[in-house]
Tab-separated table of C-alpha atoms in Angstrom:
chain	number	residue	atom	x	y	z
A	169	UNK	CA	133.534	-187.480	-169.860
A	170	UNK	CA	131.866	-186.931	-166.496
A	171	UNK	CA	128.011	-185.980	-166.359
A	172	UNK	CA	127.191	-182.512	-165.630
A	173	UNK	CA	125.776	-181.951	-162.181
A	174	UNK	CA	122.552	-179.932	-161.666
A	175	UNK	CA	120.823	-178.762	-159.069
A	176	UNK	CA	116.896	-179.178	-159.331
A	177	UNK	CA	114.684	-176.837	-157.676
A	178	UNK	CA	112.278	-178.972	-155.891
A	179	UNK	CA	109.004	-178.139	-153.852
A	180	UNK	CA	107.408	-181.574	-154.140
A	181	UNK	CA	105.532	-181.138	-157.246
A	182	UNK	CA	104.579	-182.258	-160.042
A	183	UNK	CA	106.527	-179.567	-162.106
A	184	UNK	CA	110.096	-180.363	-160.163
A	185	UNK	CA	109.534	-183.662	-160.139
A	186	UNK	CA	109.297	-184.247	-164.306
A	187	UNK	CA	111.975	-181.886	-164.669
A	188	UNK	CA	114.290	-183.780	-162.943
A	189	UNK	CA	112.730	-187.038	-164.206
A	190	UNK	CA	113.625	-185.385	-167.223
A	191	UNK	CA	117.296	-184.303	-166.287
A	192	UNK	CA	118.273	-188.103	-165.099
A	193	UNK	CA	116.843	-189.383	-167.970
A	194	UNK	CA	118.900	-187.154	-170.392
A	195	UNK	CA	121.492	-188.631	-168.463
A	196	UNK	CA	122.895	-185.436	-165.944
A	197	UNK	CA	124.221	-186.238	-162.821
A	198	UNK	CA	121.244	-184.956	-160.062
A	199	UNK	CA	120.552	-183.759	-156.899
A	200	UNK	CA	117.472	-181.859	-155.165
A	201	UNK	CA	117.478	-178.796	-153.107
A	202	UNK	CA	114.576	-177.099	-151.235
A	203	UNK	CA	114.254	-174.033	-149.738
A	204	UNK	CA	112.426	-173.354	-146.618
A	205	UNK	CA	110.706	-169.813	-146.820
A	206	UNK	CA	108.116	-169.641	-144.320
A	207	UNK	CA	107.457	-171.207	-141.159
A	208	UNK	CA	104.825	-173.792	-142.343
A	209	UNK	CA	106.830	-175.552	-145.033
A	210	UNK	CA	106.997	-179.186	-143.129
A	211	UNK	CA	104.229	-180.684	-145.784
A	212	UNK	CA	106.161	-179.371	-148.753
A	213	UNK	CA	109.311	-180.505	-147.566
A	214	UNK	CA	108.205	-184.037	-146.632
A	215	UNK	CA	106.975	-184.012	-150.409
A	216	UNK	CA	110.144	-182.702	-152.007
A	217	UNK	CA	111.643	-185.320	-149.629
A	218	UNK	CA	109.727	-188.014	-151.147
A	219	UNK	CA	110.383	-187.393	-154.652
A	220	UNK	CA	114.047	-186.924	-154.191
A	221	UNK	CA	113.715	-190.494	-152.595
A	222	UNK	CA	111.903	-191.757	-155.636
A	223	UNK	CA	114.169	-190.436	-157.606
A	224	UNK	CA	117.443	-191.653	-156.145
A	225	UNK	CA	118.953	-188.662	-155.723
A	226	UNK	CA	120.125	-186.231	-153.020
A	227	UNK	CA	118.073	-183.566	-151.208
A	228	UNK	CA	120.036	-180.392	-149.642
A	229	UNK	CA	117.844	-178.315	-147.955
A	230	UNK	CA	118.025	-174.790	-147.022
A	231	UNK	CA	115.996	-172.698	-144.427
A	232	UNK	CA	116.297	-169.540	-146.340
A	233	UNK	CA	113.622	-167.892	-144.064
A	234	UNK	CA	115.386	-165.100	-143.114
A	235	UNK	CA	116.201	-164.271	-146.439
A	236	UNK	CA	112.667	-164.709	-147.555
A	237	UNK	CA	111.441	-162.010	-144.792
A	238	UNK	CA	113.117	-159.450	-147.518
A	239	UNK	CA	110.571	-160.736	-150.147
A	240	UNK	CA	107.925	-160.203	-147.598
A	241	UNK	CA	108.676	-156.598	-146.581
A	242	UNK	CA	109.156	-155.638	-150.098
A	243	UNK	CA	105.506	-157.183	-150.972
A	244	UNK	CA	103.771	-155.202	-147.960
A	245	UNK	CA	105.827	-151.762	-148.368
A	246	UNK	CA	104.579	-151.824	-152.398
A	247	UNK	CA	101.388	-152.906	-151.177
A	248	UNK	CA	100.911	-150.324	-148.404
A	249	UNK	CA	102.385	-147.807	-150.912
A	250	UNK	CA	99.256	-148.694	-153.451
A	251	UNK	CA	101.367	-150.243	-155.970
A	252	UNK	CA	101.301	-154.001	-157.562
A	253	UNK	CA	103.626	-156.255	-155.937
A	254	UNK	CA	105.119	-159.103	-157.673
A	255	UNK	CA	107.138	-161.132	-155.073
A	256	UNK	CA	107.879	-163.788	-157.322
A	257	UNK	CA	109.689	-161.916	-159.606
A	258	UNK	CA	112.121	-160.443	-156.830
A	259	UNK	CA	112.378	-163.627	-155.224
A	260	UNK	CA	113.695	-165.778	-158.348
A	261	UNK	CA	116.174	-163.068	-158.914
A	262	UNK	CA	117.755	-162.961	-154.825
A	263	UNK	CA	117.222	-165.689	-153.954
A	264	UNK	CA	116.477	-168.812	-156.178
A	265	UNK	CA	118.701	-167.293	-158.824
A	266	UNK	CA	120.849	-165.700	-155.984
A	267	UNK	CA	121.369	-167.714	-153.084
A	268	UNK	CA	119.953	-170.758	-154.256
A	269	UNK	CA	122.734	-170.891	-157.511
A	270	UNK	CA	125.298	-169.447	-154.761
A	271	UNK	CA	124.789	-172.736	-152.930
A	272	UNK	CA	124.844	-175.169	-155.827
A	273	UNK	CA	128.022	-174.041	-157.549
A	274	UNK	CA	129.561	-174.091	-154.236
A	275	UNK	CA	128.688	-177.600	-153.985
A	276	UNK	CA	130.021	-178.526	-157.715
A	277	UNK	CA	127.114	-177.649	-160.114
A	278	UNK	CA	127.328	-176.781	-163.355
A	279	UNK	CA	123.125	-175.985	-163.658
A	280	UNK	CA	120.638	-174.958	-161.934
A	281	UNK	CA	117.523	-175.839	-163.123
A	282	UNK	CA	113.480	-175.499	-162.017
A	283	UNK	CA	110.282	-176.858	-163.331
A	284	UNK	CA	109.219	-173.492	-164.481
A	285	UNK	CA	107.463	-173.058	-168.226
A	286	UNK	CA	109.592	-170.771	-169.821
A	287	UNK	CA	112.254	-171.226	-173.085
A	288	UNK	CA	116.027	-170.154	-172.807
A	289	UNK	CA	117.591	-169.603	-176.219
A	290	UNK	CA	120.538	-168.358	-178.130
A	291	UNK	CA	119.644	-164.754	-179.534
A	292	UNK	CA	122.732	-163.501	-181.207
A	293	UNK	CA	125.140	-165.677	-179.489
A	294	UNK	CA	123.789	-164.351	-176.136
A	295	UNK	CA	121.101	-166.251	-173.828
A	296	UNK	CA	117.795	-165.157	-173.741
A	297	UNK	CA	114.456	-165.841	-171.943
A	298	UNK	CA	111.575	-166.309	-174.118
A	299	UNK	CA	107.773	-167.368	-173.377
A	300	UNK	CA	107.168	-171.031	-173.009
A	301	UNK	CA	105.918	-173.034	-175.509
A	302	UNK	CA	102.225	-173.513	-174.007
A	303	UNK	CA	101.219	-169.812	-173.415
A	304	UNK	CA	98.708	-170.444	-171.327
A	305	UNK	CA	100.959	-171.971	-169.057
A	306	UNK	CA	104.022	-169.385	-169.254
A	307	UNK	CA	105.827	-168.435	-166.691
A	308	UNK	CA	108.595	-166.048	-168.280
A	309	UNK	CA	107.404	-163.169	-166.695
A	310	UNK	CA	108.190	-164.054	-162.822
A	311	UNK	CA	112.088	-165.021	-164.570
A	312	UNK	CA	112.419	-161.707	-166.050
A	313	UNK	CA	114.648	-160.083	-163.972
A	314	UNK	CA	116.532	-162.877	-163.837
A	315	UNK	CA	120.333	-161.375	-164.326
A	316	UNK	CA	121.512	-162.148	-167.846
A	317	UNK	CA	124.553	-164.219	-167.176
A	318	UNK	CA	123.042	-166.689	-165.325
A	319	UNK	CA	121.060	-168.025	-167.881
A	320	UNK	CA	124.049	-169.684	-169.454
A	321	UNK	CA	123.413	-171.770	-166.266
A	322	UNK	CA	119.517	-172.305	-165.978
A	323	UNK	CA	117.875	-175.197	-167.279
A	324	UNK	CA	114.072	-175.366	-168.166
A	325	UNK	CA	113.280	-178.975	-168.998
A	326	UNK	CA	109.421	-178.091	-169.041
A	327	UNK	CA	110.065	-175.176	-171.445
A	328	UNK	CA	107.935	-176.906	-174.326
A	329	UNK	CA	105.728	-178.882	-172.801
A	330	UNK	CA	102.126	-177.977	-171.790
A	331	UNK	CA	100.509	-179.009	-167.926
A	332	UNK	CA	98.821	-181.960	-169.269
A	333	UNK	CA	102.008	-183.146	-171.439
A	334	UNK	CA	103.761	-183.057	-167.895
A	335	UNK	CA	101.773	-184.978	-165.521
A	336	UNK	CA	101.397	-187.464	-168.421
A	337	UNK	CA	105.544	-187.827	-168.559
A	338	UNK	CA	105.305	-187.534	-164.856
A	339	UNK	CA	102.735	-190.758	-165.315
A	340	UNK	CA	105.077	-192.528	-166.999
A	341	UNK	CA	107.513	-192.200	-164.143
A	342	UNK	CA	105.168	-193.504	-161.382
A	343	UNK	CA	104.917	-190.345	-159.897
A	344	UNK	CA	101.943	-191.120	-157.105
A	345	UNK	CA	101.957	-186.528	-157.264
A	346	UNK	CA	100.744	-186.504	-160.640
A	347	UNK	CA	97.151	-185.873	-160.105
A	348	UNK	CA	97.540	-183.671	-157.036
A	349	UNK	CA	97.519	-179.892	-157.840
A	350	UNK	CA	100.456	-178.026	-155.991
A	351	UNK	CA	101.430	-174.392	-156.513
A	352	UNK	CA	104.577	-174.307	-153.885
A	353	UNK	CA	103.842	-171.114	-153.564
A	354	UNK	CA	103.363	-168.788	-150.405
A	355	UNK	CA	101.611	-166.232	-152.038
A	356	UNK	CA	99.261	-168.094	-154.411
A	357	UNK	CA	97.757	-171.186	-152.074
């Protein structure tokens, strides 16, 4: 039986990285994909190029920046309209659950997967997202609006472990990023 291919989410971290530790090690068939968002992404990409290359597995990368300016305009017009933006929520559901999955499947995945702290389960024979098992460290709410069906296809390899628990596994896989403290995120330095 061949190994199911899955497409990790990686941004150099310490979060990616285990989860895809984790995903060789249960014995799936690997590769890496970063997205370029923003014009200043060289340092983040150099890192997601350097775990992928102490993993042993493939990077694809993708400059998605002129997808991302949507995110952008939709966190300044809520802004400048006085309401709370949450770009993270909007962007997991275009375009790291959009175009991101688009890409993979295209190029023979079966998963898509990130290092995100959240649970997927069965809730009467239907996928749903549920809070992580550290909830101090949940992330559920930025997958929310995650589409339905595509969590047949998500993979959350972090979903029970806590921030310490990780670096510790990520430890045990000579990660040199374990210590450092990344967010990958634009909004949230």
């Amino acid at each position: 039986m061949p190994r199911r291919k899955v497409f990790v989410a990686v941004s150099g971290g310490v979060d990616s990285f285990t989860a895809a530790a984790l995903l060789l090690q249960d014995g799936f068939d690997c590769a890496g994909v970063f997205m370029i968002t923003h014009d200043r992404a060289e340092t983040a990409r150099a890192d997601a190029e350097e775990v992928c290359r102490h993993l042993n597995i493939p990077l694809h990368v993708l400059d998605l920046r002129k997808e991302f300016e949507r995110i952008i305009e939709y966190f300044c017009d809520t802004y400048q309209q006085g309401k709370t933006p949450n770009p993270c929520v909007w962007c997991n559901r275009t375009i790291k659950f959009g175009l991101l999955w688009d890409f993979a499947k295209e190029h023979g995945a079966d998963f898509l997967a990130t290092g995100h702290y959240a649970q997927i389960r069965q809730k009467e024979g239907r996928p749903a997202l549920y809070q992580a098992g550290d909830a101090a460290k949940d992330q559920s709410y930025v997958l929310s609006m995650i589409r339905r069906e595509m969590l047949d296809y998500i993979l959350l390899p972090l979903a029970d472990h806590s921030k310490v628990q990780t670096r510790r596994i990520a430890a045990g896989f000579v990660c040199i990023r374990s210590t450092r403290r990344i967010t990958g995120n634009l909004f949230y330095p």
